[in-house]
mmCIF file of C-alpha atoms in Angstrom:
data_model
loop_
_atom_site.group_PDB
_atom_site.id
_atom_site.type_symbol
_atom_site.label_atom_id
_atom_site.label_comp_id
_atom_site.label_asym_id
_atom_site.label_seq_id
_atom_site.Cartn_x
_atom_site.Cartn_y
_atom_site.Cartn_z
ATOM 1 C CA UNK Q 1 23.635 21.337 14.496
ATOM 2 C CA UNK Q 2 26.874 19.048 15.324
ATOM 3 C CA UNK Q 3 29.260 18.282 12.551
ATOM 4 C CA UNK Q 4 28.818 14.323 13.217
ATOM 5 C CA UNK Q 5 24.917 14.890 13.094
ATOM 6 C CA UNK Q 6 25.195 16.927 9.922
ATOM 7 C CA UNK Q 7 27.279 14.194 8.412
ATOM 8 C CA UNK Q 8 24.841 10.858 9.705
ATOM 9 C CA UNK Q 9 22.182 13.336 7.692
ATOM 10 C CA UNK Q 10 24.116 13.629 4.891
ATOM 11 C CA UNK Q 11 25.402 9.923 4.387
ATOM 12 C CA UNK Q 12 21.614 8.571 5.501
ATOM 13 C CA UNK Q 13 19.643 10.775 2.737
ATOM 14 C CA UNK Q 14 22.066 9.015 -0.204
ATOM 15 C CA UNK Q 15 19.634 7.071 -2.059
ATOM 16 C CA UNK Q 16 22.561 4.468 -2.457
ATOM 17 C CA UNK Q 17 23.155 3.798 1.555
ATOM 18 C CA UNK Q 18 20.664 1.583 3.135
ATOM 19 C CA UNK Q 19 20.534 1.720 7.048
ATOM 20 C CA UNK Q 20 23.044 -1.569 6.825
ATOM 21 C CA UNK Q 21 24.993 0.124 4.991
ATOM 22 C CA UNK Q 22 25.295 3.258 7.100
ATOM 23 C CA UNK Q 23 25.707 1.458 10.336
ATOM 24 C CA UNK Q 24 29.129 0.080 9.099
ATOM 25 C CA UNK Q 25 30.089 3.393 8.288
ATOM 26 C CA UNK Q 26 29.567 4.422 11.649
ATOM 27 C CA UNK Q 27 31.896 1.045 12.988
ATOM 28 C CA UNK Q 28 34.639 1.879 10.669
ATOM 29 C CA UNK Q 29 34.972 5.553 11.805
ATOM 30 C CA UNK Q 30 32.371 6.706 14.197
ATOM 31 C CA UNK Q 31 33.073 10.178 12.810
ATOM 32 C CA UNK Q 32 31.805 9.622 9.880
ATOM 33 C CA UNK Q 33 33.728 11.758 8.230
ATOM 34 C CA UNK Q 34 36.488 9.300 6.208
ATOM 35 C CA UNK Q 35 33.511 8.808 4.061
ATOM 36 C CA UNK Q 36 33.476 12.710 2.656
ATOM 37 C CA UNK Q 37 37.592 12.272 1.648
ATOM 38 C CA UNK Q 38 37.350 9.439 -0.411
ATOM 39 C CA UNK Q 39 37.716 8.388 -3.636
ATOM 40 C CA UNK Q 40 35.003 6.226 -5.446
ATOM 41 C CA UNK Q 41 37.853 2.953 -5.457
ATOM 42 C CA UNK Q 42 38.619 3.403 -2.177
ATOM 43 C CA UNK Q 43 34.457 4.082 -1.093
ATOM 44 C CA UNK Q 44 34.613 0.588 -2.446
ATOM 45 C CA UNK Q 45 37.472 -1.314 -0.851
ATOM 46 C CA UNK Q 46 36.708 -0.077 2.676
ATOM 47 C CA UNK Q 47 33.082 -0.497 3.036
ATOM 48 C CA UNK Q 48 33.263 -3.931 0.558
ATOM 49 C CA UNK Q 49 30.732 -3.146 -1.715
ATOM 50 C CA UNK Q 50 30.446 -2.513 -5.525
ATOM 51 C CA UNK Q 51 32.484 0.215 -7.332
ATOM 52 C CA UNK Q 52 29.668 1.064 -9.034
ATOM 53 C CA UNK Q 53 27.498 1.679 -6.287
ATOM 54 C CA UNK Q 54 30.758 3.433 -4.093
ATOM 55 C CA UNK Q 55 31.387 5.192 -7.835
ATOM 56 C CA UNK Q 56 27.280 6.339 -6.977
ATOM 57 C CA UNK Q 57 27.510 7.660 -3.495
ATOM 58 C CA UNK Q 58 31.100 9.729 -4.243
ATOM 59 C CA UNK Q 59 29.145 11.428 -6.835
ATOM 60 C CA UNK Q 60 26.648 12.289 -4.890
ATOM 61 C CA UNK Q 61 28.305 13.276 -1.136
ATOM 62 C CA UNK Q 62 30.046 16.075 -3.499
ATOM 63 C CA UNK Q 63 27.330 16.967 -5.761
ATOM 64 C CA UNK Q 64 26.572 20.272 -4.594
ATOM 65 C CA UNK Q 65 22.730 20.423 -6.042
ATOM 66 C CA UNK Q 66 22.310 17.347 -3.082
ATOM 67 C CA UNK Q 67 24.295 19.631 -0.359
ATOM 68 C CA UNK Q 68 22.140 22.242 -0.957
ATOM 69 C CA UNK Q 69 19.075 20.034 -0.871
ATOM 70 C CA UNK Q 70 20.063 18.737 2.361
ATOM 71 C CA UNK Q 71 20.817 21.405 3.782
ATOM 72 C CA UNK Q 72 17.614 23.452 3.072
ATOM 73 C CA UNK Q 73 15.816 20.322 4.620
ATOM 74 C CA UNK Q 74 18.239 20.508 7.786
ATOM 75 C CA UNK Q 75 17.111 24.393 8.707
ATOM 76 C CA UNK Q 76 13.239 23.748 7.509
ATOM 77 C CA UNK Q 77 12.361 20.894 9.176
ATOM 78 C CA UNK Q 78 13.302 19.301 13.223
ATOM 79 C CA UNK Q 79 15.765 16.360 13.143
ATOM 80 C CA UNK Q 80 16.316 13.543 15.946
ATOM 81 C CA UNK Q 81 19.233 11.440 15.061
ATOM 82 C CA UNK Q 82 19.801 8.306 17.059
ATOM 83 C CA UNK Q 83 22.647 9.972 18.534
ATOM 84 C CA UNK Q 84 21.318 12.378 20.183
ATOM 85 C CA UNK Q 85 20.581 12.438 23.430
ATOM 86 C CA UNK Q 86 16.345 13.567 23.340
ATOM 87 C CA UNK Q 87 16.197 10.356 20.525
ATOM 88 C CA UNK Q 88 12.701 8.835 21.553
ATOM 89 C CA UNK Q 89 13.366 6.097 24.478
ATOM 90 C CA UNK Q 90 10.901 3.515 23.280
ATOM 91 C CA UNK Q 91 12.149 3.350 19.530
ATOM 92 C CA UNK Q 92 15.580 3.295 20.648
ATOM 93 C CA UNK Q 93 15.726 -0.194 22.053
ATOM 94 C CA UNK Q 94 13.808 -1.619 18.801
ATOM 95 C CA UNK Q 95 15.704 -4.341 16.749
ATOM 96 C CA UNK Q 96 16.720 -1.898 13.879
ATOM 97 C CA UNK Q 97 15.943 1.663 15.031
ATOM 98 C CA UNK Q 98 15.593 4.249 12.297
ATOM 99 C CA UNK Q 99 19.155 6.245 12.669
ATOM 100 C CA UNK Q 100 17.179 9.742 11.578
ATOM 101 C CA UNK Q 101 13.811 10.940 11.707
ATOM 102 C CA UNK Q 102 12.752 14.125 9.811
ATOM 103 C CA UNK Q 103 9.670 16.228 12.265
ATOM 104 C CA UNK Q 104 6.828 18.437 11.574
ATOM 105 C CA UNK Q 105 4.936 19.674 14.451
ATOM 106 C CA UNK Q 106 5.971 19.165 17.930
ATOM 107 C CA UNK Q 107 8.640 16.447 18.564
ATOM 108 C CA UNK Q 108 7.314 16.631 22.562
ATOM 109 C CA UNK Q 109 4.567 14.238 21.616
ATOM 110 C CA UNK Q 110 7.624 11.716 20.731
ATOM 111 C CA UNK Q 111 7.952 11.886 24.847
ATOM 112 C CA UNK Q 112 4.080 11.585 26.092
ATOM 113 C CA UNK Q 113 3.506 9.093 27.577
ATOM 114 C CA UNK Q 114 1.104 6.865 27.125
ATOM 115 C CA UNK Q 115 0.441 6.219 23.378
ATOM 116 C CA UNK Q 116 -0.539 3.489 21.929
ATOM 117 C CA UNK Q 117 -0.644 2.822 18.055
ATOM 118 C CA UNK Q 118 -4.066 2.418 16.066
ATOM 119 C CA UNK Q 119 -4.148 0.339 13.087
ATOM 120 C CA UNK Q 120 -6.154 -1.496 10.324
ATOM 121 C CA UNK Q 121 -7.182 -1.741 6.979
ATOM 122 C CA UNK Q 122 -7.443 1.047 4.263
ATOM 123 C CA UNK Q 123 -11.122 -0.104 3.628
ATOM 124 C CA UNK Q 124 -13.190 -0.328 6.906
ATOM 125 C CA UNK Q 125 -16.864 -1.505 7.455
ATOM 126 C CA UNK Q 126 -19.323 0.798 9.502
ATOM 127 C CA UNK Q 127 -18.642 -1.462 12.614
ATOM 128 C CA UNK Q 128 -15.447 -0.849 12.223
ATOM 129 C CA UNK Q 129 -15.919 3.050 12.831
ATOM 130 C CA UNK Q 130 -18.859 2.208 14.754
ATOM 131 C CA UNK Q 131 -15.991 0.186 17.649
ATOM 132 C CA UNK Q 132 -13.230 2.653 16.659
ATOM 133 C CA UNK Q 133 -15.597 5.823 18.458
ATOM 134 C CA UNK Q 134 -16.728 3.654 21.408
ATOM 135 C CA UNK Q 135 -12.448 2.192 22.385
ATOM 136 C CA UNK Q 136 -11.051 5.624 21.483
ATOM 137 C CA UNK Q 137 -12.410 8.583 23.032
ATOM 138 C CA UNK Q 138 -11.963 7.647 26.897
ATOM 139 C CA UNK Q 139 -7.928 7.350 25.802
ATOM 140 C CA UNK Q 140 -7.641 10.198 23.987
ATOM 141 C CA UNK Q 141 -9.698 11.967 26.328
ATOM 142 C CA UNK Q 142 -6.958 10.457 29.495
ATOM 143 C CA UNK Q 143 -3.874 12.409 27.341
ATOM 144 C CA UNK Q 144 -2.881 9.056 25.722
ATOM 145 C CA UNK Q 145 -1.368 10.046 22.215
ATOM 146 C CA UNK Q 146 -2.592 7.925 19.698
ATOM 147 C CA UNK Q 147 0.023 6.943 16.596
ATOM 148 C CA UNK Q 148 -1.376 5.734 13.193
ATOM 149 C CA UNK Q 149 -0.056 5.813 9.332
ATOM 150 C CA UNK Q 150 -1.803 8.737 7.785
ATOM 151 C CA UNK Q 151 -2.947 5.907 5.214
ATOM 152 C CA UNK Q 152 -6.596 6.067 4.085
ATOM 153 C CA UNK Q 153 -9.059 4.146 6.372
ATOM 154 C CA UNK Q 154 -8.803 2.524 9.369
ATOM 155 C CA UNK Q 155 -5.467 5.349 10.130
ATOM 156 C CA UNK Q 156 -6.683 8.535 8.932
ATOM 157 C CA UNK Q 157 -9.831 7.830 11.309
ATOM 158 C CA UNK Q 158 -7.906 7.519 14.923
ATOM 159 C CA UNK Q 159 -5.645 10.193 13.734
ATOM 160 C CA UNK Q 160 -9.293 12.452 13.355
ATOM 161 C CA UNK Q 161 -10.532 11.099 16.290
ATOM 162 C CA UNK Q 162 -7.704 11.974 18.330
ATOM 163 C CA UNK Q 163 -8.145 15.780 16.805
ATOM 164 C CA UNK Q 164 -12.347 15.899 17.601
ATOM 165 C CA UNK Q 165 -11.688 15.014 21.018
ATOM 166 C CA UNK Q 166 -8.941 17.690 21.743
ATOM 167 C CA UNK Q 167 -6.202 15.049 21.995
ATOM 168 C CA UNK Q 168 -2.709 14.744 20.589
ATOM 169 C CA UNK Q 169 -1.676 12.097 17.119
ATOM 170 C CA UNK Q 170 1.402 11.454 16.152
ATOM 171 C CA UNK Q 171 1.398 10.704 11.523
ATOM 172 C CA UNK Q 172 4.767 7.689 10.477
ATOM 173 C CA UNK Q 173 4.382 8.232 6.812
ATOM 174 C CA UNK Q 174 6.039 6.448 4.219
ATOM 175 C CA UNK Q 175 7.406 9.390 2.287
ATOM 176 C CA UNK Q 176 9.149 13.354 2.560
ATOM 177 C CA UNK Q 177 7.260 16.313 3.485
ATOM 178 C CA UNK Q 178 7.598 17.314 0.499
ATOM 179 C CA UNK Q 179 5.173 14.008 -1.404
ATOM 180 C CA UNK Q 180 2.579 13.439 0.732
ATOM 181 C CA UNK Q 181 0.947 9.959 -0.016
ATOM 182 C CA UNK Q 182 -2.527 9.611 -0.506
ATOM 183 C CA UNK Q 183 -2.569 13.089 -1.991
ATOM 184 C CA UNK Q 184 -6.114 12.959 -0.536
ATOM 185 C CA UNK Q 185 -4.243 13.001 2.834
ATOM 186 C CA UNK Q 186 -2.210 16.461 2.338
ATOM 187 C CA UNK Q 187 -4.890 18.554 4.346
ATOM 188 C CA UNK Q 188 -4.589 16.064 7.166
ATOM 189 C CA UNK Q 189 -1.128 16.194 7.133
ATOM 190 C CA UNK Q 190 -1.327 19.586 7.143
ATOM 191 C CA UNK Q 191 -3.341 19.851 10.145
ATOM 192 C CA UNK Q 192 -1.003 17.268 12.056
ATOM 193 C CA UNK Q 193 1.696 19.222 11.299
ATOM 194 C CA UNK Q 194 0.128 22.076 12.972
ATOM 195 C CA UNK Q 195 -1.114 21.401 16.345
ATOM 196 C CA UNK Q 196 0.475 17.496 16.189
ATOM 197 C CA UNK Q 197 3.544 15.523 15.011
ATOM 198 C CA UNK Q 198 4.290 14.643 11.294
ATOM 199 C CA UNK Q 199 6.958 11.870 11.325
ATOM 200 C CA UNK Q 200 9.461 10.046 8.131
ATOM 201 C CA UNK Q 201 11.950 8.210 8.193
ATOM 202 C CA UNK Q 202 12.947 9.801 4.335
ATOM 203 C CA UNK Q 203 14.143 13.247 3.636
ATOM 204 C CA UNK Q 204 11.530 15.694 2.163
ATOM 205 C CA UNK Q 205 12.376 15.779 -1.124
ATOM 206 C CA UNK Q 206 11.523 11.705 -1.461
ATOM 207 C CA UNK Q 207 8.845 11.057 -3.064
ATOM 208 C CA UNK Q 208 6.717 7.498 -1.484
ATOM 209 C CA UNK Q 209 8.214 3.917 -2.444
ATOM 210 C CA UNK Q 210 6.313 0.588 -2.029
ATOM 211 C CA UNK Q 211 9.199 -0.868 0.320
ATOM 212 C CA UNK Q 212 8.693 2.659 2.331
ATOM 213 C CA UNK Q 213 5.201 1.803 4.877
ATOM 214 C CA UNK Q 214 6.748 -2.218 5.190
ATOM 215 C CA UNK Q 215 9.747 -0.043 6.639
ATOM 216 C CA UNK Q 216 7.311 2.942 8.989
ATOM 217 C CA UNK Q 217 5.466 -0.025 10.242
ATOM 218 C CA UNK Q 218 8.443 -0.437 12.787
ATOM 219 C CA UNK Q 219 8.874 2.974 14.197
ATOM 220 C CA UNK Q 220 4.565 3.097 14.774
ATOM 221 C CA UNK Q 221 4.369 -0.358 16.830
ATOM 222 C CA UNK Q 222 8.468 1.052 18.003
ATOM 223 C CA UNK Q 223 6.959 4.278 19.345
ATOM 224 C CA UNK Q 224 4.395 3.097 21.880
ATOM 225 C CA UNK Q 225 3.754 0.425 24.302
ATOM 226 C CA UNK Q 226 1.190 -1.480 22.471
ATOM 227 C CA UNK Q 227 -0.598 -1.677 18.685
ATOM 228 C CA UNK Q 228 -4.290 -2.040 19.005
ATOM 229 C CA UNK Q 229 -5.496 -3.625 15.694
ATOM 230 C CA UNK Q 230 -8.777 -2.553 14.530
ATOM 231 C CA UNK Q 231 -9.746 -5.151 11.401
ATOM 232 C CA UNK Q 232 -7.009 -6.380 8.900
ATOM 233 C CA UNK Q 233 -7.367 -8.856 6.240
ATOM 234 C CA UNK Q 234 -6.355 -12.046 6.838
ATOM 235 C CA UNK Q 235 -3.310 -10.695 3.955
ATOM 236 C CA UNK Q 236 -2.764 -7.418 5.827
ATOM 237 C CA UNK Q 237 -0.056 -4.432 5.957
ATOM 238 C CA UNK Q 238 -1.468 -4.396 9.503
ATOM 239 C CA UNK Q 239 -0.146 -7.689 9.908
ATOM 240 C CA UNK Q 240 3.397 -6.916 9.155
ATOM 241 C CA UNK Q 241 3.173 -3.752 11.717
ATOM 242 C CA UNK Q 242 1.895 -6.687 14.519
ATOM 243 C CA UNK Q 243 5.151 -8.265 13.498
ATOM 244 C CA UNK Q 244 6.823 -5.964 14.078
ATOM 245 C CA UNK Q 245 5.236 -5.369 17.376
ATOM 246 C CA UNK Q 246 6.109 -8.785 18.799
ATOM 247 C CA UNK Q 247 9.730 -8.505 17.250
ATOM 248 C CA UNK Q 248 10.035 -5.394 19.575
ATOM 249 C CA UNK Q 249 8.121 -7.388 22.840
ATOM 250 C CA UNK Q 250 5.542 -4.660 22.635
ATOM 251 C CA UNK Q 251 1.870 -5.464 23.043
ATOM 252 C CA UNK Q 252 -0.913 -6.366 21.033
ATOM 253 C CA UNK Q 253 -4.168 -6.218 21.255
ATOM 254 C CA UNK Q 254 -7.060 -6.857 18.642
ATOM 255 C CA UNK Q 255 -10.315 -6.431 18.733
ATOM 256 C CA UNK Q 256 -13.047 -9.175 17.076
ATOM 257 C CA UNK Q 257 -15.739 -8.830 14.390
ATOM 258 C CA UNK Q 258 -18.168 -10.652 11.932
ATOM 259 C CA UNK Q 259 -16.706 -14.044 10.860
ATOM 260 C CA UNK Q 260 -18.954 -12.963 8.192
ATOM 261 C CA UNK Q 261 -16.555 -10.524 7.944
ATOM 262 C CA UNK Q 262 -13.551 -10.866 6.253
ATOM 263 C CA UNK Q 263 -12.267 -7.271 7.682
ATOM 264 C CA UNK Q 264 -11.872 -9.458 10.451
ATOM 265 C CA UNK Q 265 -10.370 -12.751 9.635
ATOM 266 C CA UNK Q 266 -6.806 -11.169 10.338
ATOM 267 C CA UNK Q 267 -7.836 -10.084 13.983
ATOM 268 C CA UNK Q 268 -9.280 -13.364 14.183
ATOM 269 C CA UNK Q 269 -5.955 -14.649 13.551
ATOM 270 C CA UNK Q 270 -3.905 -12.766 15.563
ATOM 271 C CA UNK Q 271 -6.635 -13.444 18.834
ATOM 272 C CA UNK Q 272 -5.831 -17.138 18.024
ATOM 273 C CA UNK Q 273 -2.508 -17.131 18.282
ATOM 274 C CA UNK Q 274 -2.077 -14.836 21.082
ATOM 275 C CA UNK Q 275 -3.103 -11.105 20.268
ATOM 276 C CA UNK Q 276 -5.426 -9.960 23.743
ATOM 277 C CA UNK Q 277 -8.786 -9.258 23.143
ATOM 278 C CA UNK Q 278 -10.509 -5.879 23.115
ATOM 279 C CA UNK Q 279 -14.275 -5.721 24.398
ATOM 280 C CA UNK Q 280 -13.648 -1.946 25.709
ATOM 281 C CA UNK Q 281 -11.467 0.255 26.336
ATOM 282 C CA UNK Q 282 -10.696 -0.934 30.311
ATOM 283 C CA UNK Q 283 -9.105 -3.808 28.576
ATOM 284 C CA UNK Q 284 -6.110 -1.920 26.687
ATOM 285 C CA UNK Q 285 -5.678 0.354 30.670
ATOM 286 C CA UNK Q 286 -5.693 -2.577 32.347
ATOM 287 C CA UNK Q 287 -2.166 -3.676 30.149
ATOM 288 C CA UNK Q 288 -0.098 -0.477 30.097
ATOM 289 C CA UNK Q 289 2.344 -1.060 32.878
ATOM 290 C CA UNK Q 290 2.317 2.993 34.631
ATOM 291 C CA UNK Q 291 -1.137 2.767 34.294
#
């Protein structure tokens, strides 16, 4: 592993370094070497951050336990960084691309096209499952990669359908690989990692946090040309992914449902706001730019 990439991974894994600060570090010193040599006070002055935060960063960077933990992760899993030539092109052009991605499975899937994100409620109706059984198999059989978030409900079923029809799927998760959330999806995680791909922005030892899930949504939408929403309430986490997709300039597709079903309210609002209404698989295929 190149020295710069190793430094980037070590800094990225620090609890008190967020993406904004890490980007500032790259601007101050593109080699990133400086930050391993500065004192806490110098870190505070150079990065214009509180001394308390700089001290925490200093101690973590010079902690042997942390170093060994990160070295283990680097040896055990594939890691792609923003500065790598094989970093996914679609993801590189979003407004806030992840600087480091941990990969468990087949990294080539990051470059396999066409692909589509499939998202929706954690409590889908029977109609949602029927809709997915109708819309997704033709895409899967024609080689489309299905990307989702491995949550309970629509996400889970999207991954399972892809595997059932001998397709390929990518799961983008909101925790490290050693702390699968929810735990009930641990078996699904291993199935995807064995023959497909699991992606995380978080080092393997990091547990899921509430703010991780909105963050990972930009990766779900960013890896594909478009996002398909199966069912979503008016106030739903799926809407965050849709907002990310729109900000990224990606297509948004929504499946209409019964006006009596609260799980369809979000999709109906999206359609009113300009999302493409999906009646059949062709409504998706015809919008793919290279199809």
